[in-house]
């Protein structure tokens, strides 16, 4: 039986980390508003702001040519930012919630380090947001929405500020992932 949303965070509000990009502030606000408007459970919406992480000494990676957003890699700090406890959802800032996030939270399965939507996607365009190079790779966009089991040993070991994030292309091995939707 899946835990209730309040059990996922030890009785605290369900934490939703949203990738923030300074060029997409309106998208973040719409995402946050739609989430709060439709949620039947208490939620804590936390933007992941790269500049703040840099100032706190939690992120120092140089931006690469294939990173189209400020949260391309900072999303993987979600378990660390959640104190490696409970469950937390990460979503890109361009998400629009049209249903209750509690439905998603109820899908948490403690057997897995992460849960995400598995889909086969190959981009047709060669460029994406703001002219960034579009890169095709296995499991493309799987990290756009991730339900993290923050205390899972695999997350504690791999998703730290010190991690090089070189693993990101193959971040979701089949044995640690389940289908969310």
XYZ file of C-alpha atoms in Angstrom:
181
model
C 0.000 0.000 0.000
C 1.350 3.420 -0.949
C 1.906 5.965 1.815
C -0.401 8.923 2.133
C 0.990 12.229 0.878
C 1.452 13.504 4.448
C 3.413 10.369 5.347
C 5.729 10.955 2.384
C 7.241 14.013 4.043
C 6.887 12.909 7.672
C 3.745 14.993 8.254
C 5.239 18.086 6.613
C 3.800 19.676 3.465
C 4.594 17.734 0.300
C 7.682 19.338 -1.225
C 7.644 20.287 -4.891
C 10.908 21.637 -6.280
C 10.519 23.607 -9.484
C 13.411 24.245 -11.840
C 13.777 28.009 -12.059
C 15.272 29.880 -14.988
C 15.565 33.670 -14.776
C 14.393 33.886 -18.402
C 11.250 31.930 -17.526
C 9.957 33.658 -14.385
C 6.401 33.800 -15.722
C 6.446 30.063 -16.465
C 7.559 29.409 -12.876
C 4.749 31.585 -11.509
C 2.129 29.823 -13.654
C 3.446 26.413 -12.604
C 3.384 27.402 -8.924
C -0.077 28.919 -9.141
C -1.567 25.919 -10.953
C -0.009 23.560 -8.410
C -1.283 25.482 -5.386
C -4.705 26.002 -6.922
C -5.341 22.306 -7.575
C -3.637 20.702 -4.587
C -5.827 19.085 -1.939
C -2.826 18.617 0.344
C -0.434 21.122 1.879
C 2.483 21.709 -0.502
C 5.712 23.612 -0.198
C 6.768 24.944 -3.604
C 10.508 25.550 -3.730
C 12.217 27.083 -6.769
C 15.673 25.673 -7.552
C 17.572 28.856 -8.386
C 21.064 28.188 -9.746
C 22.481 31.555 -8.633
C 21.387 30.911 -5.040
C 22.981 27.454 -5.139
C 26.215 28.986 -6.424
C 26.185 31.611 -3.667
C 25.643 28.860 -1.082
C 28.565 26.858 -2.482
C 26.315 23.977 -3.542
C 26.799 24.269 -7.292
C 29.875 25.281 -9.242
C 29.648 23.473 -12.571
C 30.295 25.645 -15.652
C 27.363 25.828 -18.014
C 27.780 23.558 -21.036
C 26.636 24.149 -24.626
C 23.819 21.583 -24.385
C 22.246 23.073 -21.242
C 19.233 25.065 -22.347
C 18.037 26.005 -18.854
C 19.603 27.104 -15.591
C 18.226 23.939 -13.980
C 19.488 21.390 -16.504
C 21.677 19.830 -13.810
C 20.611 21.532 -10.571
C 17.425 19.426 -10.624
C 19.533 16.499 -9.430
C 20.218 18.309 -6.161
C 16.564 17.842 -5.132
C 17.276 15.024 -2.612
C 20.111 17.049 -1.069
C 17.955 20.176 -0.874
C 15.246 18.065 0.781
C 17.718 16.949 3.452
C 17.734 13.383 2.105
C 14.450 12.710 3.864
C 10.982 11.831 2.692
C 9.758 12.276 -0.845
C 9.968 15.319 -3.087
C 8.741 16.038 -6.574
C 10.834 17.900 -9.140
C 9.224 19.495 -12.196
C 10.467 21.794 -14.932
C 9.140 25.350 -14.664
C 6.920 24.987 -17.739
C 4.596 22.441 -16.106
C 0.935 23.323 -15.814
C -0.894 21.297 -13.180
C -4.399 20.376 -14.305
C -4.941 17.742 -11.606
C -4.225 17.328 -7.910
C -0.551 16.658 -7.092
C -1.772 14.338 -4.308
C -2.582 11.778 -7.016
C 1.058 11.819 -8.047
C 2.311 11.690 -4.466
C 0.243 8.575 -3.800
C 2.244 6.712 -6.455
C 5.394 6.806 -4.287
C 6.885 3.334 -3.979
C 9.683 2.924 -1.421
C 11.344 0.218 -3.540
C 12.569 2.892 -5.959
C 15.061 5.750 -5.680
C 13.176 7.727 -8.327
C 9.954 7.466 -10.232
C 9.509 9.097 -13.604
C 7.508 8.820 -16.791
C 9.080 6.424 -19.268
C 8.558 7.436 -22.843
C 10.381 7.134 -26.124
C 11.089 10.589 -27.476
C 13.398 11.674 -30.247
C 13.396 15.400 -31.002
C 12.706 16.403 -34.599
C 14.228 19.872 -34.325
C 17.963 20.586 -34.207
C 17.590 23.568 -31.845
C 15.489 24.222 -28.771
C 14.855 27.103 -26.363
C 16.777 30.264 -27.249
C 18.640 28.526 -30.066
C 20.377 25.952 -27.852
C 21.534 22.797 -29.606
C 19.001 19.988 -29.381
C 20.679 16.773 -28.270
C 19.130 13.341 -28.719
C 19.970 10.774 -26.055
C 18.336 7.769 -24.364
C 15.631 8.632 -21.837
C 15.289 12.191 -23.148
C 13.034 14.336 -20.946
C 12.612 11.645 -18.288
C 13.973 14.090 -15.726
C 11.369 16.770 -16.485
C 9.215 15.318 -13.702
C 10.767 13.112 -11.054
C 9.393 11.846 -7.776
C 12.482 11.398 -5.600
C 12.708 9.028 -2.651
C 15.142 11.448 -1.043
C 16.426 9.104 1.660
C 17.040 6.169 -0.685
C 20.666 4.959 -0.433
C 21.235 5.416 -4.193
C 20.215 9.077 -3.967
C 22.333 9.674 -0.857
C 25.347 8.217 -2.656
C 24.960 9.714 -6.130
C 23.011 12.956 -5.854
C 25.285 15.196 -3.839
C 26.748 18.626 -4.559
C 30.115 16.905 -5.047
C 28.797 14.550 -7.738
C 30.139 15.418 -11.187
C 26.688 14.941 -12.786
C 28.375 13.124 -15.656
C 25.948 10.280 -15.110
C 22.941 12.353 -16.090
C 22.460 10.849 -19.549
C 21.919 7.477 -17.947
C 20.478 8.704 -14.680
C 17.433 6.483 -14.724
C 18.550 2.857 -14.850
C 15.578 0.586 -15.279
C 16.165 -1.199 -11.978
C 15.717 2.038 -9.966
C 12.855 3.541 -11.862
C 9.172 2.978 -12.208
C 6.528 4.508 -14.404
C 4.622 7.396 -12.832
C 1.904 7.862 -15.415
